[in-house]
mmCIF file of N, CA and C in Angstrom:
data_model
loop_
_atom_site.group_PDB
_atom_site.id
_atom_site.type_symbol
_atom_site.label_atom_id
_atom_site.label_comp_id
_atom_site.label_asym_id
_atom_site.label_seq_id
_atom_site.Cartn_x
_atom_site.Cartn_y
_atom_site.Cartn_z
ATOM 1 N N GLN A 1 -56.334 -90.223 -107.414
ATOM 2 C CA GLN A 1 -56.280 -88.780 -107.601
ATOM 3 C C GLN A 1 -55.474 -88.162 -106.437
ATOM 4 N N VAL A 2 -54.559 -87.215 -106.734
ATOM 5 C CA VAL A 2 -53.809 -86.582 -105.723
ATOM 6 C C VAL A 2 -54.625 -85.615 -104.847
ATOM 7 N N GLN A 3 -54.453 -85.677 -103.584
ATOM 8 C CA GLN A 3 -55.085 -84.655 -102.705
ATOM 9 C C GLN A 3 -54.155 -84.247 -101.642
ATOM 10 N N LEU A 4 -54.155 -82.917 -101.311
ATOM 11 C CA LEU A 4 -53.407 -82.321 -100.243
ATOM 12 C C LEU A 4 -54.292 -81.572 -99.375
ATOM 13 N N VAL A 5 -54.163 -81.772 -98.066
ATOM 14 C CA VAL A 5 -55.000 -81.149 -97.112
ATOM 15 C C VAL A 5 -54.222 -80.529 -95.962
ATOM 16 N N GLU A 6 -54.224 -79.196 -95.888
ATOM 17 C CA GLU A 6 -53.535 -78.457 -94.850
ATOM 18 C C GLU A 6 -54.383 -78.285 -93.592
ATOM 19 N N SER A 7 -53.629 -78.173 -92.447
ATOM 20 C CA SER A 7 -54.315 -77.922 -91.237
ATOM 21 C C SER A 7 -53.360 -77.203 -90.344
ATOM 22 N N GLY A 8 -53.858 -76.642 -89.161
ATOM 23 C CA GLY A 8 -52.993 -76.054 -88.154
ATOM 24 C C GLY A 8 -52.976 -74.513 -88.093
ATOM 25 N N GLY A 9 -53.674 -73.896 -89.007
ATOM 26 C CA GLY A 9 -53.580 -72.455 -89.068
ATOM 27 C C GLY A 9 -54.456 -71.919 -87.838
ATOM 28 N N GLY A 10 -54.254 -70.612 -87.605
ATOM 29 C CA GLY A 10 -54.943 -69.985 -86.527
ATOM 30 C C GLY A 10 -54.478 -68.618 -86.229
ATOM 31 N N LEU A 11 -54.913 -68.067 -85.087
ATOM 32 C CA LEU A 11 -54.550 -66.719 -84.631
ATOM 33 C C LEU A 11 -53.391 -66.837 -83.579
ATOM 34 N N VAL A 12 -52.335 -66.153 -83.730
ATOM 35 C CA VAL A 12 -51.204 -66.184 -82.767
ATOM 36 C C VAL A 12 -50.648 -64.785 -82.628
ATOM 37 N N GLN A 13 -50.065 -64.488 -81.437
ATOM 38 C CA GLN A 13 -49.469 -63.166 -81.180
ATOM 39 C C GLN A 13 -48.012 -63.163 -81.768
ATOM 40 N N ALA A 14 -47.573 -62.000 -82.146
ATOM 41 C CA ALA A 14 -46.148 -61.824 -82.651
ATOM 42 C C ALA A 14 -45.224 -62.426 -81.592
ATOM 43 N N GLY A 15 -44.247 -63.137 -82.128
ATOM 44 C CA GLY A 15 -43.242 -63.844 -81.324
ATOM 45 C C GLY A 15 -43.659 -65.290 -80.955
ATOM 46 N N GLY A 16 -44.859 -65.633 -81.287
ATOM 47 C CA GLY A 16 -45.382 -66.947 -80.968
ATOM 48 C C GLY A 16 -45.010 -67.979 -81.997
ATOM 49 N N SER A 17 -45.504 -69.198 -81.882
ATOM 50 C CA SER A 17 -45.209 -70.346 -82.730
ATOM 51 C C SER A 17 -46.492 -71.029 -83.157
ATOM 52 N N LEU A 18 -46.408 -71.689 -84.255
ATOM 53 C CA LEU A 18 -47.459 -72.458 -84.815
ATOM 54 C C LEU A 18 -46.956 -73.555 -85.749
ATOM 55 N N ARG A 19 -47.544 -74.680 -85.751
ATOM 56 C CA ARG A 19 -47.117 -75.745 -86.697
ATOM 57 C C ARG A 19 -48.216 -76.143 -87.622
ATOM 58 N N LEU A 20 -47.898 -76.050 -88.943
ATOM 59 C CA LEU A 20 -48.808 -76.437 -89.967
ATOM 60 C C LEU A 20 -48.567 -77.871 -90.450
ATOM 61 N N SER A 21 -49.601 -78.547 -90.882
ATOM 62 C CA SER A 21 -49.477 -79.913 -91.376
ATOM 63 C C SER A 21 -50.093 -80.022 -92.763
ATOM 64 N N CYS A 22 -49.597 -80.850 -93.591
ATOM 65 C CA CYS A 22 -50.159 -81.113 -94.921
ATOM 66 C C CYS A 22 -50.125 -82.642 -95.149
ATOM 67 N N ALA A 23 -51.325 -83.197 -95.156
ATOM 68 C CA ALA A 23 -51.484 -84.660 -95.360
ATOM 69 C C ALA A 23 -51.784 -84.893 -96.868
ATOM 70 N N ALA A 24 -50.945 -85.785 -97.427
ATOM 71 C CA ALA A 24 -51.036 -86.158 -98.874
ATOM 72 C C ALA A 24 -51.634 -87.532 -99.129
ATOM 73 N N SER A 25 -52.293 -87.705 -100.211
ATOM 74 C CA SER A 25 -52.848 -88.965 -100.601
ATOM 75 C C SER A 25 -52.782 -89.110 -102.104
ATOM 76 N N GLY A 26 -52.787 -90.358 -102.652
ATOM 77 C CA GLY A 26 -52.808 -90.546 -104.060
ATOM 78 C C GLY A 26 -51.472 -90.522 -104.819
ATOM 79 N N ILE A 27 -50.383 -90.402 -104.057
ATOM 80 C CA ILE A 27 -49.061 -90.326 -104.638
ATOM 81 C C ILE A 27 -48.110 -91.287 -103.777
ATOM 82 N N ILE A 28 -46.987 -91.635 -104.425
ATOM 83 C CA ILE A 28 -45.969 -92.246 -103.643
ATOM 84 C C ILE A 28 -45.224 -91.182 -102.909
ATOM 85 N N PHE A 29 -45.622 -90.852 -101.765
ATOM 86 C CA PHE A 29 -45.261 -89.625 -101.054
ATOM 87 C C PHE A 29 -43.734 -89.503 -100.918
ATOM 88 N N SER A 30 -43.095 -90.524 -100.520
ATOM 89 C CA SER A 30 -41.643 -90.622 -100.200
ATOM 90 C C SER A 30 -40.736 -90.034 -101.326
ATOM 91 N N ILE A 31 -41.174 -90.166 -102.568
ATOM 92 C CA ILE A 31 -40.271 -89.805 -103.731
ATOM 93 C C ILE A 31 -40.643 -88.384 -104.296
ATOM 94 N N HIS A 32 -41.626 -87.692 -103.605
ATOM 95 C CA HIS A 32 -42.081 -86.378 -104.088
ATOM 96 C C HIS A 32 -41.485 -85.250 -103.300
ATOM 97 N N ALA A 33 -40.950 -84.261 -103.902
ATOM 98 C CA ALA A 33 -40.556 -83.038 -103.220
ATOM 99 C C ALA A 33 -41.869 -82.308 -102.860
ATOM 100 N N MET A 34 -41.925 -81.596 -101.713
ATOM 101 C CA MET A 34 -43.076 -80.875 -101.320
ATOM 102 C C MET A 34 -42.722 -79.346 -101.084
ATOM 103 N N GLY A 35 -43.714 -78.479 -101.263
ATOM 104 C CA GLY A 35 -43.416 -77.084 -101.024
ATOM 105 C C GLY A 35 -44.544 -76.453 -100.186
ATOM 106 N N TRP A 36 -44.176 -75.447 -99.403
ATOM 107 C CA TRP A 36 -45.087 -74.534 -98.676
ATOM 108 C C TRP A 36 -45.039 -73.182 -99.341
ATOM 109 N N TYR A 37 -46.221 -72.662 -99.628
ATOM 110 C CA TYR A 37 -46.316 -71.321 -100.236
ATOM 111 C C TYR A 37 -47.282 -70.555 -99.358
ATOM 112 N N ARG A 38 -47.279 -69.235 -99.534
ATOM 113 C CA ARG A 38 -48.208 -68.430 -98.768
ATOM 114 C C ARG A 38 -48.646 -67.254 -99.682
ATOM 115 N N GLN A 39 -49.869 -66.697 -99.402
ATOM 116 C CA GLN A 39 -50.418 -65.573 -100.138
ATOM 117 C C GLN A 39 -51.127 -64.632 -99.144
ATOM 118 N N ALA A 40 -50.606 -63.459 -99.042
ATOM 119 C CA ALA A 40 -51.204 -62.412 -98.188
ATOM 120 C C ALA A 40 -52.250 -61.620 -98.981
ATOM 121 N N PRO A 41 -53.144 -60.987 -98.359
ATOM 122 C CA PRO A 41 -54.213 -60.262 -99.020
ATOM 123 C C PRO A 41 -53.652 -59.232 -100.021
ATOM 124 N N GLY A 42 -54.137 -59.230 -101.237
ATOM 125 C CA GLY A 42 -53.679 -58.260 -102.225
ATOM 126 C C GLY A 42 -52.317 -58.572 -102.824
ATOM 127 N N LYS A 43 -51.616 -59.663 -102.503
ATOM 128 C CA LYS A 43 -50.327 -59.925 -102.971
ATOM 129 C C LYS A 43 -50.277 -61.329 -103.742
ATOM 130 N N GLN A 44 -49.264 -61.638 -104.509
ATOM 131 C CA GLN A 44 -49.133 -62.865 -105.222
ATOM 132 C C GLN A 44 -48.668 -63.926 -104.241
ATOM 133 N N ARG A 45 -48.972 -65.162 -104.629
ATOM 134 C CA ARG A 45 -48.459 -66.358 -103.880
ATOM 135 C C ARG A 45 -46.938 -66.396 -103.998
ATOM 136 N N GLU A 46 -46.258 -66.689 -102.865
ATOM 137 C CA GLU A 46 -44.815 -66.796 -102.840
ATOM 138 C C GLU A 46 -44.349 -68.104 -102.150
ATOM 139 N N LEU A 47 -43.241 -68.541 -102.555
ATOM 140 C CA LEU A 47 -42.608 -69.799 -101.967
ATOM 141 C C LEU A 47 -42.036 -69.476 -100.637
ATOM 142 N N VAL A 48 -42.347 -70.343 -99.674
ATOM 143 C CA VAL A 48 -41.833 -70.259 -98.371
ATOM 144 C C VAL A 48 -40.745 -71.272 -98.024
ATOM 145 N N ALA A 49 -40.954 -72.471 -98.339
ATOM 146 C CA ALA A 49 -39.969 -73.563 -98.111
ATOM 147 C C ALA A 49 -40.269 -74.758 -98.967
ATOM 148 N N THR A 50 -39.212 -75.470 -99.287
ATOM 149 C CA THR A 50 -39.302 -76.753 -99.997
ATOM 150 C C THR A 50 -38.594 -77.871 -99.250
ATOM 151 N N ILE A 51 -38.943 -79.132 -99.513
ATOM 152 C CA ILE A 51 -38.230 -80.239 -98.942
ATOM 153 C C ILE A 51 -38.279 -81.353 -99.927
ATOM 154 N N THR A 52 -37.138 -82.007 -100.126
ATOM 155 C CA THR A 52 -37.034 -83.136 -101.029
ATOM 156 C C THR A 52 -37.579 -84.422 -100.386
ATOM 157 N N GLY A 53 -37.697 -85.440 -101.226
ATOM 158 C CA GLY A 53 -38.150 -86.694 -100.618
ATOM 159 C C GLY A 53 -37.212 -87.215 -99.582
ATOM 160 N N GLY A 54 -35.941 -86.944 -99.667
ATOM 161 C CA GLY A 54 -34.936 -87.341 -98.722
ATOM 162 C C GLY A 54 -34.743 -86.428 -97.524
ATOM 163 N N GLY A 55 -35.491 -85.293 -97.470
ATOM 164 C CA GLY A 55 -35.434 -84.404 -96.391
ATOM 165 C C GLY A 55 -34.549 -83.171 -96.410
ATOM 166 N N SER A 56 -33.992 -82.880 -97.600
ATOM 167 C CA SER A 56 -33.209 -81.677 -97.758
ATOM 168 C C SER A 56 -34.107 -80.525 -97.955
ATOM 169 N N ALA A 57 -33.886 -79.452 -97.109
ATOM 170 C CA ALA A 57 -34.829 -78.281 -97.060
ATOM 171 C C ALA A 57 -34.147 -77.085 -97.682
ATOM 172 N N ASN A 58 -35.022 -76.120 -98.099
ATOM 173 C CA ASN A 58 -34.615 -74.797 -98.643
ATOM 174 C C ASN A 58 -35.668 -73.830 -98.149
ATOM 175 N N TYR A 59 -35.264 -72.534 -97.901
ATOM 176 C CA TYR A 59 -36.159 -71.564 -97.394
ATOM 177 C C TYR A 59 -36.021 -70.260 -98.060
ATOM 178 N N ALA A 60 -37.077 -69.470 -98.153
ATOM 179 C CA ALA A 60 -37.034 -68.085 -98.469
ATOM 180 C C ALA A 60 -36.280 -67.357 -97.460
ATOM 181 N N ASP A 61 -35.608 -66.243 -97.908
ATOM 182 C CA ASP A 61 -34.765 -65.407 -97.015
ATOM 183 C C ASP A 61 -35.666 -64.860 -95.852
ATOM 184 N N SER A 62 -36.936 -64.567 -96.086
ATOM 185 C CA SER A 62 -37.749 -63.947 -95.163
ATOM 186 C C SER A 62 -38.081 -64.786 -93.937
ATOM 187 N N VAL A 63 -37.851 -66.127 -94.038
ATOM 188 C CA VAL A 63 -38.174 -66.990 -92.998
ATOM 189 C C VAL A 63 -37.002 -67.859 -92.492
ATOM 190 N N LYS A 64 -35.872 -67.704 -93.067
ATOM 191 C CA LYS A 64 -34.630 -68.456 -92.647
ATOM 192 C C LYS A 64 -34.364 -68.131 -91.201
ATOM 193 N N GLY A 65 -34.096 -69.206 -90.459
ATOM 194 C CA GLY A 65 -33.836 -69.113 -89.026
ATOM 195 C C GLY A 65 -35.004 -69.079 -88.131
ATOM 196 N N ARG A 66 -36.247 -69.007 -88.736
ATOM 197 C CA ARG A 66 -37.493 -68.967 -87.959
ATOM 198 C C ARG A 66 -38.307 -70.157 -88.279
ATOM 199 N N PHE A 67 -38.419 -70.614 -89.467
ATOM 200 C CA PHE A 67 -39.284 -71.683 -89.922
ATOM 201 C C PHE A 67 -38.415 -72.941 -90.213
ATOM 202 N N ILE A 68 -39.055 -74.107 -89.897
ATOM 203 C CA ILE A 68 -38.436 -75.357 -90.169
ATOM 204 C C ILE A 68 -39.434 -76.301 -90.903
ATOM 205 N N VAL A 69 -39.052 -76.790 -92.107
ATOM 206 C CA VAL A 69 -39.905 -77.699 -92.842
ATOM 207 C C VAL A 69 -39.385 -79.152 -92.611
ATOM 208 N N SER A 70 -40.229 -80.083 -92.376
ATOM 209 C CA SER A 70 -39.865 -81.469 -92.205
ATOM 210 C C SER A 70 -40.933 -82.369 -92.736
ATOM 211 N N ARG A 71 -40.659 -83.671 -92.784
ATOM 212 C CA ARG A 71 -41.679 -84.602 -93.299
ATOM 213 C C ARG A 71 -41.560 -85.899 -92.571
ATOM 214 N N ASP A 72 -42.736 -86.623 -92.478
ATOM 215 C CA ASP A 72 -42.782 -87.909 -92.001
ATOM 216 C C ASP A 72 -43.402 -88.814 -93.074
ATOM 217 N N ASN A 73 -42.500 -89.530 -93.697
ATOM 218 C CA ASN A 73 -42.961 -90.371 -94.915
ATOM 219 C C ASN A 73 -43.874 -91.498 -94.501
ATOM 220 N N ALA A 74 -43.709 -91.968 -93.364
ATOM 221 C CA ALA A 74 -44.625 -92.987 -92.818
ATOM 222 C C ALA A 74 -46.029 -92.530 -92.641
ATOM 223 N N LYS A 75 -46.246 -91.209 -92.418
ATOM 224 C CA LYS A 75 -47.539 -90.604 -92.219
ATOM 225 C C LYS A 75 -48.019 -89.860 -93.498
ATOM 226 N N ASN A 76 -47.184 -89.875 -94.553
ATOM 227 C CA ASN A 76 -47.511 -89.056 -95.654
ATOM 228 C C ASN A 76 -47.868 -87.653 -95.431
ATOM 229 N N THR A 77 -47.040 -86.991 -94.530
ATOM 230 C CA THR A 77 -47.313 -85.633 -94.031
ATOM 231 C C THR A 77 -46.046 -84.798 -94.030
ATOM 232 N N VAL A 78 -46.266 -83.587 -94.434
ATOM 233 C CA VAL A 78 -45.142 -82.599 -94.385
ATOM 234 C C VAL A 78 -45.608 -81.503 -93.408
ATOM 235 N N TYR A 79 -44.612 -80.974 -92.667
ATOM 236 C CA TYR A 79 -44.916 -80.000 -91.599
ATOM 237 C C TYR A 79 -44.146 -78.740 -91.823
ATOM 238 N N LEU A 80 -44.673 -77.599 -91.334
ATOM 239 C CA LEU A 80 -44.041 -76.336 -91.291
ATOM 240 C C LEU A 80 -44.074 -75.787 -89.848
ATOM 241 N N GLN A 81 -43.007 -75.833 -89.216
ATOM 242 C CA GLN A 81 -42.940 -75.256 -87.815
ATOM 243 C C GLN A 81 -42.511 -73.759 -87.949
ATOM 244 N N MET A 82 -43.373 -72.952 -87.495
ATOM 245 C CA MET A 82 -43.261 -71.500 -87.575
ATOM 246 C C MET A 82 -42.981 -70.915 -86.279
ATOM 247 N N ASN A 83 -41.792 -70.343 -86.085
ATOM 248 C CA ASN A 83 -41.405 -69.763 -84.753
ATOM 249 C C ASN A 83 -41.092 -68.262 -84.997
ATOM 250 N N SER A 84 -41.064 -67.503 -83.862
ATOM 251 C CA SER A 84 -40.834 -66.067 -83.866
ATOM 252 C C SER A 84 -41.641 -65.411 -84.932
ATOM 253 N N LEU A 85 -42.971 -65.633 -84.930
ATOM 254 C CA LEU A 85 -43.853 -65.169 -85.962
ATOM 255 C C LEU A 85 -43.916 -63.623 -85.941
ATOM 256 N N LYS A 86 -44.083 -63.007 -87.071
ATOM 257 C CA LYS A 86 -44.265 -61.652 -87.277
ATOM 258 C C LYS A 86 -45.533 -61.265 -87.950
ATOM 259 N N PRO A 87 -46.090 -60.075 -87.796
ATOM 260 C CA PRO A 87 -47.371 -59.721 -88.461
ATOM 261 C C PRO A 87 -47.238 -59.960 -89.994
ATOM 262 N N GLU A 88 -46.054 -59.695 -90.509
ATOM 263 C CA GLU A 88 -45.965 -59.873 -92.046
ATOM 264 C C GLU A 88 -46.039 -61.346 -92.474
ATOM 265 N N ASP A 89 -46.033 -62.267 -91.522
ATOM 266 C CA ASP A 89 -46.257 -63.694 -91.853
ATOM 267 C C ASP A 89 -47.723 -64.010 -92.045
ATOM 268 N N THR A 90 -48.648 -63.098 -91.767
ATOM 269 C CA THR A 90 -50.044 -63.311 -91.969
ATOM 270 C C THR A 90 -50.338 -63.616 -93.399
ATOM 271 N N ALA A 91 -50.964 -64.728 -93.678
ATOM 272 C CA ALA A 91 -51.315 -65.130 -95.037
ATOM 273 C C ALA A 91 -52.015 -66.466 -95.022
ATOM 274 N N ASP A 92 -52.627 -66.837 -96.136
ATOM 275 C CA ASP A 92 -53.093 -68.153 -96.381
ATOM 276 C C ASP A 92 -51.859 -69.048 -96.837
ATOM 277 N N TYR A 93 -51.663 -70.132 -96.116
ATOM 278 C CA TYR A 93 -50.579 -71.034 -96.427
ATOM 279 C C TYR A 93 -51.038 -72.293 -97.141
ATOM 280 N N TYR A 94 -50.307 -72.622 -98.206
ATOM 281 C CA TYR A 94 -50.691 -73.685 -99.108
ATOM 282 C C TYR A 94 -49.629 -74.714 -99.254
ATOM 283 N N CYS A 95 -50.019 -76.003 -99.331
ATOM 284 C CA CYS A 95 -49.068 -77.095 -99.610
ATOM 285 C C CYS A 95 -49.097 -77.396 -101.048
ATOM 286 N N ASN A 96 -47.957 -77.828 -101.624
ATOM 287 C CA ASN A 96 -47.858 -78.019 -103.050
ATOM 288 C C ASN A 96 -46.971 -79.259 -103.329
ATOM 289 N N THR A 97 -47.290 -79.910 -104.491
ATOM 290 C CA THR A 97 -46.408 -80.864 -105.130
ATOM 291 C C THR A 97 -46.657 -80.945 -106.612
ATOM 292 N N GLU A 98 -45.739 -81.643 -107.278
ATOM 293 C CA GLU A 98 -45.973 -81.842 -108.714
ATOM 294 C C GLU A 98 -46.310 -83.282 -109.026
ATOM 295 N N TRP A 99 -47.339 -83.437 -109.824
ATOM 296 C CA TRP A 99 -47.800 -84.718 -110.238
ATOM 297 C C TRP A 99 -48.060 -84.732 -111.732
ATOM 298 N N ARG A 100 -47.332 -85.562 -112.438
ATOM 299 C CA ARG A 100 -47.476 -85.731 -113.898
ATOM 300 C C ARG A 100 -47.375 -84.363 -114.578
ATOM 301 N N GLY A 101 -46.379 -83.549 -114.144
ATOM 302 C CA GLY A 101 -46.155 -82.299 -114.777
ATOM 303 C C GLY A 101 -47.086 -81.159 -114.381
ATOM 304 N N ILE A 102 -47.992 -81.441 -113.402
ATOM 305 C CA ILE A 102 -48.972 -80.474 -113.011
ATOM 306 C C ILE A 102 -48.864 -80.145 -111.544
ATOM 307 N N ASN A 103 -48.908 -78.876 -111.201
ATOM 308 C CA ASN A 103 -48.838 -78.407 -109.868
ATOM 309 C C ASN A 103 -50.149 -78.718 -109.122
ATOM 310 N N VAL A 104 -50.063 -79.431 -108.002
ATOM 311 C CA VAL A 104 -51.203 -79.762 -107.173
ATOM 312 C C VAL A 104 -51.213 -78.948 -105.919
ATOM 313 N N TRP A 105 -52.332 -78.351 -105.516
ATOM 314 C CA TRP A 105 -52.436 -77.501 -104.358
ATOM 315 C C TRP A 105 -53.477 -78.010 -103.432
ATOM 316 N N GLY A 106 -53.301 -77.732 -102.120
ATOM 317 C CA GLY A 106 -54.291 -77.816 -101.108
ATOM 318 C C GLY A 106 -55.162 -76.605 -101.158
ATOM 319 N N LYS A 107 -56.213 -76.589 -100.302
ATOM 320 C CA LYS A 107 -57.074 -75.439 -100.240
ATOM 321 C C LYS A 107 -56.596 -74.419 -99.360
ATOM 322 N N GLY A 108 -55.607 -74.650 -98.549
ATOM 323 C CA GLY A 108 -54.930 -73.595 -97.700
ATOM 324 C C GLY A 108 -55.468 -73.581 -96.271
ATOM 325 N N THR A 109 -54.673 -73.001 -95.445
ATOM 326 C CA THR A 109 -54.999 -72.750 -94.019
ATOM 327 C C THR A 109 -54.520 -71.334 -93.692
ATOM 328 N N LEU A 110 -55.348 -70.654 -92.952
ATOM 329 C CA LEU A 110 -55.118 -69.241 -92.652
ATOM 330 C C LEU A 110 -54.296 -69.041 -91.357
ATOM 331 N N VAL A 111 -53.225 -68.302 -91.516
ATOM 332 C CA VAL A 111 -52.376 -67.931 -90.318
ATOM 333 C C VAL A 111 -52.473 -66.365 -90.143
ATOM 334 N N THR A 112 -52.931 -65.965 -88.929
ATOM 335 C CA THR A 112 -53.009 -64.582 -88.571
ATOM 336 C C THR A 112 -52.076 -64.278 -87.443
ATOM 337 N N VAL A 113 -51.157 -63.343 -87.576
ATOM 338 C CA VAL A 113 -50.261 -62.951 -86.507
ATOM 339 C C VAL A 113 -50.600 -61.533 -86.040
ATOM 340 N N SER A 114 -50.949 -61.325 -84.828
ATOM 341 C CA SER A 114 -51.298 -60.042 -84.328
ATOM 342 C C SER A 114 -50.088 -59.392 -83.674
ATOM 343 N N SER A 115 -50.093 -58.067 -83.698
ATOM 344 C CA SER A 115 -48.982 -57.276 -83.143
ATOM 345 C C SER A 115 -49.237 -56.901 -81.685
#
């Protein structure tokens, strides 16, 4: 069974940095594209960044130049390096992949950015 577990969330001041991790199990990790999403209170979940199995990344306009997504296939882990954080980045952050046509989600990790 596929399982995704996020970690690394916490409280940080505006302008600071944080790195999130997502550990995957139950899949051939290296051939799966991975995604990071976030959901702020009272708002819909939105795509933050994606990365292919080969390491090609894509970003939402709101985080371009500030966030970097990467992966370590030997560790079955995808990362989200978050720099120059803003209060509007405050949200629950979720890891995602597709398995047998179904979206699989982790339980999320909370990031809070204070002004």
